[in-house]
Amino acid sequence: MAFPPPIEGDGRQPLSIAPAIERSVFCVECGREGPTTDGLCATCFAKRHPLLEARAHLDVSRCARCGSLRFREGWIRSRLDEAIPRILHEDIPIRWPYEAATFDYVMKPEDTSNLRLEVTATGRYGDLRQVQTFRTRLRLRPSLCDVCTKQRSRYYAGIVQVRAETRVLTRPEKQRVRAFVEARMGRRAEGSEDFVSRIEDVRGGLDFYVSTNTLAKSLGRDLAKAFGGTATSTSKLYGRRGGKDLHRVTSLVCLGPFQVGDVVRHKGSLAEVVDVGPITMLRDLGSGEVRRFRSRDLRTAVAVEAERLEATLEPAGNGTLVAVDPRTGFRQPVRSSPRAGPGRTVVVWTPEGAYVSSLPAGSSKG
Ligand SMILES: [Zn+2]
Ligand SMILES: [Zn+2]
């Protein structure tokens, strides 16, 4: 027999440090012959020492906004089915003299905030295995977690301003920036205090009001890295609370002048933007050569209206090709060299001619 560790009593006199098990004696309670624990048969032991006190209801606060559940140690984002064992452990204490029990359950949702639970709890006292089943109703109480409470009050500490150099952010760019921020906030760690309390669509760009200065800085850096640009943050003292200076960090993200897919005229030749970031990559549409530029070296580059589409290239005599727009039948000489062969290919369509592109169709600015 394994000796269990000493058990903390509940104020009563302990039965014994370890259970006294005898193979075949008479139960002191009912007189039945058989194995006993501390003088009692299994039935009488269970009657005298129930494993737990069943409860008709278990109430759990659930944040109406983010779905976080409130546990003893605070609000936690957790799936309900994964949270139930923890709720049972927290709300249904195991009684002396049993050691910690395990809970199995069958869950039947009644509606969006009530669940029927059929629980089987198994506890141990030495070698004695005690099983107790009960039914209870888990009631989810609508509430608002700490993070959502702050968020609803439009609380913010820092600001991330997203702008573009010498131009305004385009609508698709704004959508991509928003989606990037949403995805990042969706990955925030359990119990994180990070949130975006509001987003403002302002002239030229977007402003994100965020819950911490650390988030303002890191989000600014991440946006600059993902979208190609620079991030600079400034800190301003705006008050004191509890003897501490309060600072507000503003992170300014400045995206480069061009986006991937843009067609630009730079130093006399036409090029398409194939990558943006700390370094902008331009592919010369005539020669196909790719060159790297810092954004300050592209100050004189200007965007050119052009469409990127899949065209059919046809031979046009003397080894030249002509591009045909399949939607309109319009034809343009193909100006790229080295020239592509006949067939379907993606071209940049400009008033001066068609150029073979290295990017997929449709990847121009919107
Ligand atoms: Zn008995
Ligand atoms: Zn919440």
Coordinates of C-alpha atoms and ligand atoms in Angstrom, one line a residue:
M1 CA 0.0 0.0 0.0
A2 CA 1.3 3.4 -0.9
F3 CA 1.3 5.9 2.0
P4 CA -0.3 9.1 1.1
P5 CA 1.3 12.3 2.3
P6 CA -0.1 13.7 5.6
I7 CA -3.5 15.3 5.0
E8 CA -4.5 18.6 6.4
G9 CA -7.5 18.2 8.6
D10 CA -10.6 20.3 8.4
G11 CA -10.5 21.0 12.1
R12 CA -11.8 17.7 13.1
Q13 CA -9.8 14.9 14.6
P14 CA -8.1 13.1 11.7
L15 CA -9.1 9.5 11.2
S16 CA -5.5 8.5 10.8
I17 CA -2.5 9.6 8.9
A18 CA -2.8 6.8 6.4
P19 CA -6.1 4.9 5.8
A20 CA -6.3 1.6 7.6
I21 CA -7.4 -0.9 5.1
E22 CA -8.4 -4.4 6.0
R23 CA -9.2 -7.2 3.6
S24 CA -12.1 -8.9 5.3
V25 CA -13.7 -7.6 8.4
F26 CA -17.1 -6.3 9.4
C27 CA -18.1 -2.7 8.7
V28 CA -18.5 -0.9 12.0
E29 CA -21.4 1.0 10.5
C30 CA -23.6 -1.6 8.7
G31 CA -22.0 -4.8 9.8
R32 CA -21.4 -6.1 6.3
E33 CA -18.4 -8.3 5.8
G34 CA -15.7 -7.3 3.3
P35 CA -12.8 -4.9 2.8
T36 CA -13.0 -1.8 4.9
T37 CA -11.3 1.6 5.0
D38 CA -10.9 3.1 8.5
G39 CA -13.4 0.5 9.7
L40 CA -16.1 1.3 7.0
C41 CA -17.2 -0.5 3.9
A42 CA -17.0 1.4 0.7
T43 CA -20.7 2.4 0.8
C44 CA -20.6 3.6 4.4
F45 CA -17.3 5.4 3.8
A46 CA -18.8 7.3 0.9
K47 CA -21.8 8.2 3.0
R48 CA -19.8 9.4 5.9
H49 CA -17.2 11.1 3.7
P50 CA -18.7 12.5 0.5
L51 CA -16.0 13.6 -2.0
L52 CA -17.6 17.0 -2.6
E53 CA -20.7 19.0 -2.1
A54 CA -22.5 19.2 -5.4
R55 CA -23.8 22.5 -6.4
A56 CA -26.9 23.2 -8.5
H57 CA -25.3 26.3 -10.2
L58 CA -21.8 27.5 -11.1
D59 CA -21.7 31.1 -12.1
V60 CA -18.9 32.3 -14.3
S61 CA -18.4 35.9 -15.5
R62 CA -17.8 36.2 -19.2
C63 CA -16.7 39.4 -20.8
A64 CA -19.5 40.4 -23.2
R65 CA -16.9 42.0 -25.6
C66 CA -13.9 39.7 -25.8
G67 CA -15.2 36.5 -24.3
S68 CA -12.6 36.4 -21.5
L69 CA -13.6 34.3 -18.5
R70 CA -13.0 35.4 -14.9
F71 CA -11.0 33.0 -12.8
R72 CA -9.7 33.4 -9.3
E73 CA -6.5 35.0 -10.5
G74 CA -8.2 37.3 -13.0
W75 CA -9.6 37.5 -16.5
I76 CA -8.3 35.0 -18.9
R77 CA -9.0 34.5 -22.6
S78 CA -9.9 30.9 -22.8
R79 CA -12.2 28.6 -24.8
L80 CA -15.1 27.6 -22.6
D81 CA -14.6 23.8 -23.1
E82 CA -11.0 24.2 -22.0
A83 CA -11.9 26.3 -19.1
I84 CA -14.5 24.0 -17.5
P85 CA -12.1 21.7 -15.6
R86 CA -10.5 24.8 -14.1
I87 CA -13.9 26.2 -13.2
L88 CA -14.8 22.9 -11.5
H89 CA -11.6 22.8 -9.6
E90 CA -12.0 26.4 -8.4
D91 CA -15.7 26.2 -7.5
I92 CA -16.1 22.7 -6.1
P93 CA -13.7 22.0 -3.2
I94 CA -12.7 18.5 -2.6
R95 CA -13.5 17.5 1.0
W96 CA -11.2 15.9 3.6
P97 CA -9.8 13.3 3.6
Y98 CA -9.5 13.0 -0.2
E99 CA -6.7 14.2 -2.2
A100 CA -7.2 16.4 -5.3
A101 CA -9.8 14.9 -7.6
T102 CA -10.1 14.8 -11.3
F103 CA -13.2 15.9 -13.1
D104 CA -14.8 14.4 -16.2
Y105 CA -17.8 16.0 -17.7
V106 CA -20.4 15.9 -20.4
M107 CA -21.6 19.3 -21.6
K108 CA -25.0 20.1 -23.1
P109 CA -25.6 23.7 -24.0
E110 CA -29.1 24.9 -23.2
D111 CA -28.7 28.3 -24.7
T112 CA -26.0 30.8 -25.3
S113 CA -25.4 31.4 -21.6
N114 CA -26.5 28.2 -19.9
L115 CA -24.8 24.8 -20.0
R116 CA -25.9 21.5 -18.4
L117 CA -22.9 19.6 -17.0
E118 CA -22.9 16.0 -15.9
V119 CA -19.8 15.8 -13.9
T120 CA -18.0 12.7 -12.7
A121 CA -15.4 13.5 -10.0
T122 CA -12.9 10.9 -8.9
G123 CA -10.9 11.4 -5.7
R124 CA -8.4 9.2 -3.8
Y125 CA -7.8 8.4 -0.2
G126 CA -4.9 6.1 -0.1
D127 CA -5.9 3.1 -2.3
L128 CA -9.6 4.0 -2.0
R129 CA -11.0 5.5 -5.2
Q130 CA -14.1 7.5 -4.6
V131 CA -16.4 8.5 -7.5
Q132 CA -19.2 10.9 -7.3
T133 CA -21.4 12.1 -10.1
F134 CA -23.6 15.2 -10.1
R135 CA -25.4 17.5 -12.4
T136 CA -25.0 21.2 -12.4
R137 CA -25.8 24.2 -14.5
L138 CA -23.0 26.5 -15.6
R139 CA -24.4 30.0 -15.9
L140 CA -22.4 32.5 -17.9
R141 CA -22.8 36.0 -16.5
P142 CA -22.3 38.8 -18.9
S143 CA -19.7 41.2 -17.7
L144 CA -16.9 43.4 -18.9
C145 CA -13.3 42.5 -18.3
D146 CA -10.7 44.9 -17.1
V147 CA -9.1 45.4 -20.5
C148 CA -12.5 46.0 -22.2
T149 CA -13.6 48.3 -19.5
K150 CA -10.5 50.5 -20.1
Q151 CA -11.0 50.1 -23.9
R152 CA -14.6 51.2 -23.7
S153 CA -13.6 54.3 -21.8
R154 CA -11.4 55.1 -24.8
Y155 CA -8.4 54.9 -22.6
Y156 CA -5.1 55.3 -24.4
A157 CA -1.5 56.0 -23.5
G158 CA 0.3 56.2 -26.8
I159 CA -0.5 57.0 -30.5
V160 CA 0.8 55.4 -33.7
Q161 CA 0.4 57.7 -36.6
V162 CA 0.8 56.1 -40.1
R163 CA 1.6 58.4 -42.9
A164 CA 3.3 58.2 -46.3
E165 CA 6.1 60.3 -47.6
T166 CA 5.0 63.1 -50.1
R167 CA 1.6 61.5 -50.7
V168 CA -1.5 60.3 -48.8
L169 CA -2.1 56.7 -47.9
T170 CA -4.2 54.9 -50.5
R171 CA -7.4 53.2 -49.5
P172 CA -6.0 49.6 -50.1
E173 CA -2.9 50.6 -48.1
K174 CA -5.1 51.8 -45.2
Q175 CA -7.0 48.5 -45.3
R176 CA -3.7 46.5 -45.2
V177 CA -2.4 48.6 -42.4
R178 CA -5.6 48.1 -40.4
A179 CA -5.6 44.3 -41.1
F180 CA -1.9 44.1 -40.0
V181 CA -2.7 45.8 -36.7
E182 CA -5.8 43.7 -36.1
A183 CA -3.9 40.5 -36.8
R184 CA -1.2 41.6 -34.4
M185 CA -3.6 42.4 -31.6
G186 CA -5.3 39.1 -32.2
R187 CA -2.0 37.4 -31.3
R188 CA -1.6 39.2 -28.0
A189 CA -0.6 37.1 -25.1
E190 CA -3.0 35.9 -22.5
G191 CA -3.7 38.6 -19.9
S192 CA -1.9 41.2 -22.0
E193 CA -2.7 44.8 -21.4
D194 CA -2.2 45.7 -25.0
F195 CA -5.1 47.0 -27.0
V196 CA -6.1 49.5 -29.6
S197 CA -8.9 51.7 -28.2
R198 CA -9.7 53.5 -31.4
I199 CA -8.6 54.0 -34.9
E200 CA -9.0 57.4 -36.7
D201 CA -9.0 57.8 -40.4
V202 CA -7.4 61.2 -40.7
R203 CA -6.2 63.2 -43.7
G204 CA -3.2 61.5 -45.2
G205 CA -3.3 58.4 -43.0
L206 CA -4.4 56.5 -39.9
D207 CA -4.0 57.2 -36.2
F208 CA -4.1 54.3 -33.7
Y209 CA -4.7 55.1 -30.1
V210 CA -3.1 52.3 -28.0
S211 CA -3.1 51.2 -24.4
T212 CA 0.7 51.4 -23.6
N213 CA 3.7 53.4 -24.7
T214 CA 5.6 50.2 -25.2
L215 CA 2.9 49.1 -27.7
A216 CA 3.1 52.4 -29.5
K217 CA 6.8 52.0 -30.0
S218 CA 6.8 48.3 -31.0
L219 CA 3.7 48.6 -33.2
G220 CA 5.3 51.6 -35.0
R221 CA 8.5 49.6 -35.6
D222 CA 6.6 46.5 -36.9
L223 CA 4.5 48.6 -39.3
A224 CA 7.6 50.4 -40.6
K225 CA 9.3 47.0 -41.2
A226 CA 6.3 45.4 -42.8
F227 CA 5.3 48.2 -45.1
G228 CA 8.6 49.8 -45.8
G229 CA 9.3 53.0 -44.0
T230 CA 10.7 54.6 -41.0
A231 CA 9.4 54.9 -37.4
T232 CA 10.3 57.6 -35.0
S233 CA 8.9 58.0 -31.6
T234 CA 8.6 61.0 -29.4
S235 CA 7.7 61.2 -25.7
K236 CA 5.8 64.0 -24.2
L237 CA 5.2 64.7 -20.5
Y238 CA 1.5 65.3 -19.9
G239 CA 0.9 65.0 -16.2
R240 CA 1.7 63.4 -12.9
R241 CA -0.1 60.7 -11.1
G242 CA 0.9 59.2 -7.7
G243 CA 4.2 61.0 -7.8
K244 CA 5.0 59.6 -11.2
D245 CA 5.5 61.5 -14.5
L246 CA 3.0 60.4 -17.2
H247 CA 4.4 60.3 -20.7
R248 CA 2.6 59.9 -23.9
V249 CA 4.5 58.3 -26.8
T250 CA 3.7 59.2 -30.3
S251 CA 5.2 56.9 -32.9
L252 CA 5.3 58.3 -36.4
V253 CA 5.4 55.7 -39.1
C254 CA 6.4 57.2 -42.4
L255 CA 5.8 54.8 -45.3
G256 CA 8.0 55.3 -48.4
P257 CA 6.8 57.4 -51.4
F258 CA 6.0 54.3 -53.5
Q259 CA 4.2 51.0 -53.1
V260 CA 5.0 47.6 -54.7
G261 CA 3.6 47.6 -58.2
D262 CA 3.9 51.4 -58.8
V263 CA 5.4 52.4 -62.1
V264 CA 7.8 55.4 -61.8
R265 CA 9.9 57.5 -64.1
H266 CA 13.3 57.8 -62.5
K267 CA 16.3 59.5 -64.3
G268 CA 14.8 59.2 -67.7
S269 CA 13.7 55.5 -67.6
L270 CA 10.5 53.7 -66.6
A271 CA 10.7 51.3 -63.7
E272 CA 8.4 49.2 -61.6
V273 CA 8.6 49.1 -57.8
V274 CA 9.2 45.4 -56.9
D275 CA 10.0 45.8 -53.1
V276 CA 9.7 48.5 -50.5
G277 CA 11.3 48.7 -47.1
P278 CA 14.4 50.4 -45.8
I279 CA 15.6 49.9 -49.3
T280 CA 13.3 50.3 -52.4
M281 CA 13.9 48.0 -55.3
L282 CA 13.2 49.3 -58.8
R283 CA 13.2 47.1 -61.8
D284 CA 13.9 48.9 -65.0
L285 CA 11.1 48.1 -67.4
G286 CA 13.3 48.4 -70.5
S287 CA 16.3 46.4 -69.5
G288 CA 14.8 44.2 -66.7
E289 CA 17.7 45.2 -64.4
V290 CA 16.8 45.5 -60.7
R291 CA 18.5 48.3 -58.6
R292 CA 18.3 49.3 -55.0
F293 CA 17.6 52.8 -53.7
R294 CA 17.3 54.5 -50.4
S295 CA 14.2 56.6 -50.3
R296 CA 16.1 59.9 -50.3
D297 CA 17.6 58.9 -53.6
L298 CA 14.1 58.6 -55.1
R299 CA 13.1 62.2 -54.4
T300 CA 13.0 63.0 -58.1
A301 CA 11.2 59.8 -59.1
V302 CA 7.6 60.4 -60.1
A303 CA 4.7 57.9 -60.3
V304 CA 3.3 57.2 -63.8
E305 CA -0.2 56.1 -64.5
A306 CA 0.0 52.6 -65.8
E307 CA -2.0 49.4 -65.7
R308 CA -0.7 45.9 -65.2
L309 CA -2.6 43.3 -67.1
E310 CA -2.2 39.9 -68.7
A311 CA -1.8 40.4 -72.5
T312 CA -1.1 38.3 -75.5
L313 CA 2.2 38.9 -77.2
E314 CA 2.2 38.4 -80.9
P315 CA 5.1 38.6 -83.4
A316 CA 5.0 41.9 -85.4
G317 CA 7.9 41.4 -87.9
N318 CA 11.6 42.1 -87.7
G319 CA 11.8 40.1 -84.4
T320 CA 9.5 42.6 -82.6
L321 CA 6.4 41.8 -80.6
V322 CA 3.1 43.5 -80.1
A323 CA 1.0 43.2 -77.0
V324 CA -2.8 42.7 -77.3
D325 CA -5.1 43.6 -74.5
P326 CA -7.6 40.6 -74.5
R327 CA -10.4 42.8 -73.1
T328 CA -10.3 45.6 -75.7
G329 CA -8.2 44.2 -78.5
F330 CA -6.0 47.3 -78.3
R331 CA -2.4 46.8 -79.4
Q332 CA 0.8 48.3 -78.2
P333 CA 4.4 47.6 -79.3
V334 CA 6.4 45.7 -76.7
R335 CA 9.3 47.9 -75.6
S336 CA 11.1 45.6 -73.2
S337 CA 14.5 44.2 -74.1
P338 CA 15.4 41.4 -73.7
R339 CA 12.1 40.6 -75.3
A340 CA 9.8 37.8 -74.2
G341 CA 8.6 35.2 -76.6
P342 CA 5.0 35.2 -78.0
G343 CA 2.2 34.0 -75.7
R344 CA 0.4 35.3 -72.7
T345 CA 2.3 37.4 -70.2
V346 CA 1.8 40.1 -67.6
V347 CA 2.7 43.6 -69.0
V348 CA 2.7 47.1 -67.8
W349 CA 0.5 49.0 -70.2
T350 CA 1.5 52.7 -70.7
P351 CA 0.6 55.2 -73.3
E352 CA 4.1 54.8 -74.8
G353 CA 4.0 51.0 -75.1
A354 CA 3.8 47.7 -73.2
Y355 CA 6.6 46.4 -71.0
V356 CA 7.0 42.9 -69.7
S357 CA 6.4 42.9 -65.9
S358 CA 7.9 40.7 -63.2
L359 CA 4.9 41.2 -61.0
P360 CA 1.5 39.5 -61.1
A361 CA -1.4 41.3 -62.9
G362 CA -3.4 43.7 -60.7
S363 CA -0.4 44.5 -58.4
S364 CA -0.5 48.2 -59.1
K365 CA -1.6 50.8 -56.7
G366 CA -5.3 51.1 -56.2
Ligands
ZN1 ZN -20.9 -0.4 5.8
ZN2 ZN -13.0 41.8 -22.5

